[in-house]
């Protein structure tokens, strides 16, 4: 568990470092666009700090392995909430009520992250749906018997892990939904044009979906690697002891284990890509386009 924490801390430090490097480019922007980029950097840095603090908080009454299974989704939920709260501190229009120009809400910078988030949720749910019915009666291991020989391996995502992980994923989904609503509800910026406002809004979506996407993908990776290791270990143990699970020349149990480990590795790489996803560049401010005035 300590190694996982170190890995998460290193990833968050990289996120802050990359954001800091990008912040150096504000000198080439005019004041309005530069302020928008600085706010984005502060939001990312504060979000990373909040996630680190959340990971350090003890969970009384929760077993260490269960906490480890819930940690990625829990950290993603905290990060998404921090990004959503950051939207509350964005500049507000001077007039009593204004909404953004429709064009500023049509940015596509976060579409790919939305797909990664959806794919991660689908994969995690599918793995849990497979793990629960295929687990041993204890709900935390994988066991198979061939003739008089049997083998078991744990941990394995049976019901002992499935319920807490589903709860963590549900909290992550709710946090993501709320934070994205906060981004959509933020009024247009007063002192910038539509292109700058679109870039800032898309960047806010990216900062939410980085945490959400990474949370579900790391959860998927943990489930797949755990399942693959257990399944492969049982197949190897049976084979060593003279019991084969092969059918038509193929050891399907061993192949399933290898496939699950491969899926876990892909999910790890995808999570890193998502966590380091670049927000759209903030262009120079143009002549502001007058937003639609709404009667109070």
Short mmCIF file of C-alpha atoms in Angstrom, two decimals:
data_model
loop_
_atom_site.label_atom_id
_atom_site.label_comp_id
_atom_site.label_asym_id
_atom_site.label_seq_id
_atom_site.Cartn_x
_atom_site.Cartn_y
_atom_site.Cartn_z
CA UNK A 1 0.00 0.00 0.00
CA UNK A 2 2.89 2.33 0.70
CA UNK A 3 4.18 1.85 -2.85
CA UNK A 4 0.80 2.84 -4.27
CA UNK A 5 0.78 5.97 -2.16
CA UNK A 6 4.26 6.89 -3.38
CA UNK A 7 3.14 6.38 -6.98
CA UNK A 8 0.11 8.62 -6.51
CA UNK A 9 2.20 11.31 -4.82
CA UNK A 10 4.77 11.24 -7.63
CA UNK A 11 2.00 11.53 -10.24
CA UNK A 12 0.46 14.52 -8.45
CA UNK A 13 3.85 16.23 -8.14
CA UNK A 14 4.33 15.78 -11.88
CA UNK A 15 0.92 17.35 -12.52
CA UNK A 16 1.83 20.43 -10.45
CA UNK A 17 5.27 20.66 -12.07
CA UNK A 18 3.86 20.50 -15.58
CA UNK A 19 1.26 23.13 -14.67
CA UNK A 20 4.00 25.37 -13.26
CA UNK A 21 6.00 25.11 -16.50
CA UNK A 22 2.93 26.09 -18.49
CA UNK A 23 2.35 29.01 -16.16
CA UNK A 24 5.62 30.57 -17.34
CA UNK A 25 3.93 31.29 -20.67
CA UNK A 26 1.58 33.90 -19.19
CA UNK A 27 4.07 36.65 -19.98
CA UNK A 28 3.20 36.33 -23.66
CA UNK A 29 -0.51 36.87 -22.97
CA UNK A 30 -2.42 40.05 -22.37
CA UNK A 31 -3.64 40.70 -18.80
CA UNK A 32 -7.11 39.14 -19.10
CA UNK A 33 -5.87 35.87 -20.64
CA UNK A 34 -2.94 35.76 -18.20
CA UNK A 35 -5.30 36.05 -15.23
CA UNK A 36 -7.35 33.17 -16.60
CA UNK A 37 -4.27 30.96 -16.89
CA UNK A 38 -3.09 31.83 -13.39
CA UNK A 39 -6.49 30.91 -11.96
CA UNK A 40 -6.29 27.58 -13.80
CA UNK A 41 -2.86 26.84 -12.33
CA UNK A 42 -3.95 27.72 -8.80
CA UNK A 43 -7.01 25.47 -9.14
CA UNK A 44 -4.87 22.54 -10.32
CA UNK A 45 -2.31 23.02 -7.55
CA UNK A 46 -4.93 23.34 -4.81
CA UNK A 47 -6.76 20.28 -6.15
CA UNK A 48 -3.57 18.22 -6.02
CA UNK A 49 -2.90 19.35 -2.44
CA UNK A 50 -6.44 18.48 -1.37
CA UNK A 51 -6.14 15.00 -2.89
CA UNK A 52 -2.83 14.41 -1.07
CA UNK A 53 -4.43 15.44 2.22
CA UNK A 54 -7.41 13.16 1.56
CA UNK A 55 -5.11 10.20 0.94
CA UNK A 56 -3.38 10.83 4.28
CA UNK A 57 -6.63 10.80 6.28
CA UNK A 58 -7.13 7.50 8.17
CA UNK A 59 -10.28 5.46 7.55
CA UNK A 60 -11.28 3.98 10.92
CA UNK A 61 -12.88 0.56 10.73
CA UNK A 62 -11.93 -0.05 7.09
CA UNK A 63 -9.50 -2.87 6.33
CA UNK A 64 -6.31 -1.87 4.56
CA UNK A 65 -6.96 -3.92 1.41
CA UNK A 66 -10.52 -2.58 1.11
CA UNK A 67 -9.28 0.97 1.60
CA UNK A 68 -6.69 0.43 -1.12
CA UNK A 69 -9.39 -0.76 -3.51
CA UNK A 70 -11.51 2.34 -2.79
CA UNK A 71 -8.65 4.86 -2.77
CA UNK A 72 -8.43 5.66 -6.53
CA UNK A 73 -12.14 6.42 -6.90
CA UNK A 74 -12.15 8.28 -3.59
CA UNK A 75 -9.18 10.41 -4.61
CA UNK A 76 -10.80 11.11 -7.97
CA UNK A 77 -14.01 12.24 -6.24
CA UNK A 78 -12.09 14.60 -3.95
CA UNK A 79 -10.20 16.06 -6.92
CA UNK A 80 -13.38 16.55 -8.94
CA UNK A 81 -15.08 18.24 -5.98
CA UNK A 82 -12.08 20.54 -5.50
CA UNK A 83 -12.23 21.51 -9.17
CA UNK A 84 -15.96 22.16 -8.90
CA UNK A 85 -15.54 24.30 -5.78
CA UNK A 86 -12.84 26.23 -7.65
CA UNK A 87 -15.49 27.32 -10.15
CA UNK A 88 -17.31 29.08 -7.32
CA UNK A 89 -14.35 31.44 -7.04
CA UNK A 90 -14.24 32.30 -10.74
CA UNK A 91 -14.89 35.97 -11.59
CA UNK A 92 -18.59 36.82 -11.74
CA UNK A 93 -20.19 39.35 -14.09
CA UNK A 94 -20.75 42.84 -12.81
CA UNK A 95 -24.37 42.95 -13.92
CA UNK A 96 -27.05 41.28 -11.86
CA UNK A 97 -27.46 38.31 -14.16
CA UNK A 98 -25.71 37.30 -17.37
CA UNK A 99 -25.16 34.08 -19.20
CA UNK A 100 -22.45 32.99 -21.56
CA UNK A 101 -22.70 33.37 -25.29
CA UNK A 102 -23.94 30.05 -26.67
CA UNK A 103 -20.76 29.59 -28.70
CA UNK A 104 -18.58 29.64 -25.59
CA UNK A 105 -20.34 26.49 -24.33
CA UNK A 106 -19.62 24.47 -27.46
CA UNK A 107 -15.97 23.68 -26.80
CA UNK A 108 -14.82 20.14 -27.61
CA UNK A 109 -11.58 20.10 -25.62
CA UNK A 110 -12.92 17.64 -23.03
CA UNK A 111 -14.77 15.18 -25.30
CA UNK A 112 -11.92 12.68 -25.33
CA UNK A 113 -11.67 12.81 -21.53
CA UNK A 114 -15.41 12.19 -21.25
CA UNK A 115 -14.95 9.07 -23.35
CA UNK A 116 -12.06 7.85 -21.17
CA UNK A 117 -14.18 8.46 -18.09
CA UNK A 118 -17.11 6.52 -19.54
CA UNK A 119 -14.88 3.65 -20.71
CA UNK A 120 -13.25 3.44 -17.29
CA UNK A 121 -16.62 3.26 -15.53
CA UNK A 122 -17.85 0.59 -17.95
CA UNK A 123 -14.70 -1.52 -17.52
CA UNK A 124 -14.72 -1.26 -13.73
CA UNK A 125 -18.40 -2.21 -13.57
CA UNK A 126 -17.85 -5.14 -15.95
CA UNK A 127 -14.93 -6.49 -13.93
CA UNK A 128 -16.94 -6.30 -10.72
CA UNK A 129 -19.88 -8.02 -12.43
CA UNK A 130 -17.52 -10.86 -13.39
CA UNK A 131 -15.64 -10.96 -10.10
CA UNK A 132 -18.57 -11.33 -7.73
CA UNK A 133 -20.11 -14.52 -9.19
CA UNK A 134 -16.72 -16.13 -9.91
CA UNK A 135 -15.22 -15.55 -6.46
CA UNK A 136 -14.93 -18.21 -3.77
CA UNK A 137 -17.55 -18.41 -0.98
CA UNK A 138 -15.39 -16.17 1.23
CA UNK A 139 -15.95 -13.31 -1.24
CA UNK A 140 -12.29 -12.32 -1.44
CA UNK A 141 -10.46 -15.13 -3.26
CA UNK A 142 -10.54 -17.17 -6.49
CA UNK A 143 -10.60 -20.97 -6.30
CA UNK A 144 -10.88 -23.83 -8.78
CA UNK A 145 -10.95 -27.61 -8.41
CA UNK A 146 -9.96 -30.15 -11.08
CA UNK A 147 -10.55 -33.72 -10.01
CA UNK A 148 -9.00 -34.26 -6.62
CA UNK A 149 -6.78 -31.18 -6.90
CA UNK A 150 -7.70 -27.63 -6.03
CA UNK A 151 -6.03 -24.23 -5.83
CA UNK A 152 -6.98 -20.78 -4.55
CA UNK A 153 -5.50 -17.29 -4.67
CA UNK A 154 -6.39 -13.94 -3.14
CA UNK A 155 -7.12 -11.10 -3.15
CA UNK A 156 -9.86 -11.28 -5.75
CA UNK A 157 -12.67 -8.72 -6.26
CA UNK A 158 -15.59 -10.68 -4.87
CA UNK A 159 -18.42 -9.26 -2.80
CA UNK A 160 -16.10 -8.18 0.03
CA UNK A 161 -14.44 -5.67 -2.28
CA UNK A 162 -17.26 -5.09 -4.77
CA UNK A 163 -19.65 -3.28 -2.44
CA UNK A 164 -17.10 -0.69 -1.17
CA UNK A 165 -15.71 -0.13 -4.69
CA UNK A 166 -19.20 0.36 -6.15
CA UNK A 167 -19.92 2.86 -3.37
CA UNK A 168 -16.69 4.75 -4.13
CA UNK A 169 -17.47 4.79 -7.87
CA UNK A 170 -20.98 6.08 -7.16
CA UNK A 171 -19.54 8.93 -5.07
CA UNK A 172 -17.08 9.70 -7.88
CA UNK A 173 -19.86 9.77 -10.47
CA UNK A 174 -21.95 12.11 -8.29
CA UNK A 175 -18.97 14.41 -7.67
CA UNK A 176 -18.21 14.53 -11.40
CA UNK A 177 -21.82 15.34 -12.28
CA UNK A 178 -21.91 18.18 -9.74
CA UNK A 179 -18.57 19.64 -10.77
CA UNK A 180 -19.46 19.58 -14.48
CA UNK A 181 -22.71 21.37 -13.68
CA UNK A 182 -20.72 24.03 -11.84
CA UNK A 183 -18.56 24.52 -14.94
CA UNK A 184 -21.59 24.78 -17.23
CA UNK A 185 -23.41 27.17 -14.88
CA UNK A 186 -20.56 29.65 -14.58
CA UNK A 187 -21.42 32.91 -16.36
CA UNK A 188 -19.26 34.26 -19.17
CA UNK A 189 -16.16 36.22 -18.22
CA UNK A 190 -16.63 39.98 -18.49
CA UNK A 191 -13.29 41.12 -19.87
CA UNK A 192 -12.49 38.53 -22.56
CA UNK A 193 -13.86 37.43 -25.91
CA UNK A 194 -15.77 34.30 -26.76
CA UNK A 195 -12.64 32.32 -27.75
CA UNK A 196 -10.95 32.98 -24.41
CA UNK A 197 -14.11 32.16 -22.47
CA UNK A 198 -14.52 28.91 -24.45
CA UNK A 199 -10.90 27.92 -23.71
CA UNK A 200 -11.27 28.73 -20.01
CA UNK A 201 -14.54 26.78 -19.76
CA UNK A 202 -13.08 23.77 -21.61
CA UNK A 203 -10.04 23.95 -19.34
CA UNK A 204 -12.33 23.79 -16.31
CA UNK A 205 -13.95 20.66 -17.73
CA UNK A 206 -10.52 19.12 -18.25
CA UNK A 207 -9.54 19.81 -14.64
CA UNK A 208 -12.65 17.97 -13.44
CA UNK A 209 -12.34 15.04 -15.84
CA UNK A 210 -8.63 14.52 -15.19
CA UNK A 211 -9.46 13.43 -11.65
CA UNK A 212 -12.59 11.52 -12.60
CA UNK A 213 -11.01 9.71 -15.54
CA UNK A 214 -7.84 8.86 -13.64
CA UNK A 215 -9.90 7.64 -10.67
CA UNK A 216 -11.98 5.17 -12.68
CA UNK A 217 -9.03 4.02 -14.80
CA UNK A 218 -6.81 3.34 -11.79
CA UNK A 219 -9.74 1.48 -10.21
CA UNK A 220 -10.05 -0.56 -13.41
CA UNK A 221 -6.32 -1.22 -13.41
CA UNK A 222 -6.38 -2.42 -9.80
CA UNK A 223 -9.32 -4.73 -10.41
CA UNK A 224 -7.88 -6.17 -13.63
CA UNK A 225 -4.38 -6.72 -12.22
CA UNK A 226 -5.77 -8.29 -9.05
CA UNK A 227 -8.09 -10.59 -10.98
CA UNK A 228 -5.46 -11.50 -13.57
CA UNK A 229 -2.84 -12.31 -10.95
CA UNK A 230 -5.25 -14.51 -8.97
CA UNK A 231 -6.59 -16.35 -12.01
CA UNK A 232 -3.13 -16.88 -13.46
CA UNK A 233 -1.81 -18.05 -10.11
CA UNK A 234 -4.57 -20.66 -9.76
CA UNK A 235 -3.99 -21.93 -13.32
CA UNK A 236 -0.24 -22.18 -12.69
CA UNK A 237 -0.74 -24.01 -9.39
CA UNK A 238 -3.09 -26.54 -10.96
CA UNK A 239 -0.73 -27.13 -13.85
CA UNK A 240 2.28 -27.62 -11.57
CA UNK A 241 0.34 -30.17 -9.53
CA UNK A 242 -0.64 -32.16 -12.60
CA UNK A 243 -4.19 -30.91 -13.12
CA UNK A 244 -4.77 -29.18 -16.45
CA UNK A 245 -7.58 -26.74 -17.19
CA UNK A 246 -6.75 -26.84 -20.91
CA UNK A 247 -9.47 -27.43 -23.47
CA UNK A 248 -8.67 -28.15 -27.13
CA UNK A 249 -5.02 -27.39 -26.47
CA UNK A 250 -5.61 -24.04 -24.78
CA UNK A 251 -5.40 -23.31 -21.07
CA UNK A 252 -8.27 -20.82 -21.04
CA UNK A 253 -7.78 -20.04 -17.35
CA UNK A 254 -4.18 -19.03 -17.96
CA UNK A 255 -5.15 -17.03 -21.06
CA UNK A 256 -7.83 -15.20 -19.08
CA UNK A 257 -5.27 -14.28 -16.42
CA UNK A 258 -2.84 -12.94 -19.01
CA UNK A 259 -5.60 -10.96 -20.71
CA UNK A 260 -6.69 -9.37 -17.45
CA UNK A 261 -3.12 -8.39 -16.57
CA UNK A 262 -2.77 -6.86 -20.04
CA UNK A 263 -5.97 -4.88 -19.54
CA UNK A 264 -4.64 -3.64 -16.20
CA UNK A 265 -1.40 -2.44 -17.79
CA UNK A 266 -3.31 -0.59 -20.52
CA UNK A 267 -5.51 1.04 -17.87
CA UNK A 268 -2.43 2.22 -15.94
CA UNK A 269 -0.99 3.89 -19.05
CA UNK A 270 -4.38 5.42 -19.90
CA UNK A 271 -4.70 6.80 -16.35
CA UNK A 272 -1.32 8.52 -16.63
CA UNK A 273 -2.29 10.00 -20.02
CA UNK A 274 -5.56 11.30 -18.58
CA UNK A 275 -3.93 12.70 -15.44
CA UNK A 276 -1.44 14.68 -17.57
CA UNK A 277 -4.02 15.76 -20.18
CA UNK A 278 -3.40 19.29 -21.41
CA UNK A 279 -6.12 21.90 -21.13
CA UNK A 280 -6.82 24.00 -24.25
CA UNK A 281 -4.40 26.89 -24.65
CA UNK A 282 -5.78 30.25 -23.54
CA UNK A 283 -5.58 32.60 -26.56
CA UNK A 284 -5.04 36.31 -26.44
CA UNK A 285 -8.12 38.25 -25.47
CA UNK A 286 -10.18 39.66 -28.27
CA UNK A 287 -12.87 42.29 -28.25
CA UNK A 288 -15.44 40.83 -25.86
CA UNK A 289 -18.65 39.62 -27.40
CA UNK A 290 -21.63 40.92 -25.52
CA UNK A 291 -23.37 38.06 -23.68
CA UNK A 292 -27.14 37.76 -23.64
CA UNK A 293 -28.71 39.88 -20.91
CA UNK A 294 -31.36 38.06 -18.91
CA UNK A 295 -34.06 39.92 -17.06
CA UNK A 296 -33.71 39.55 -13.32
#
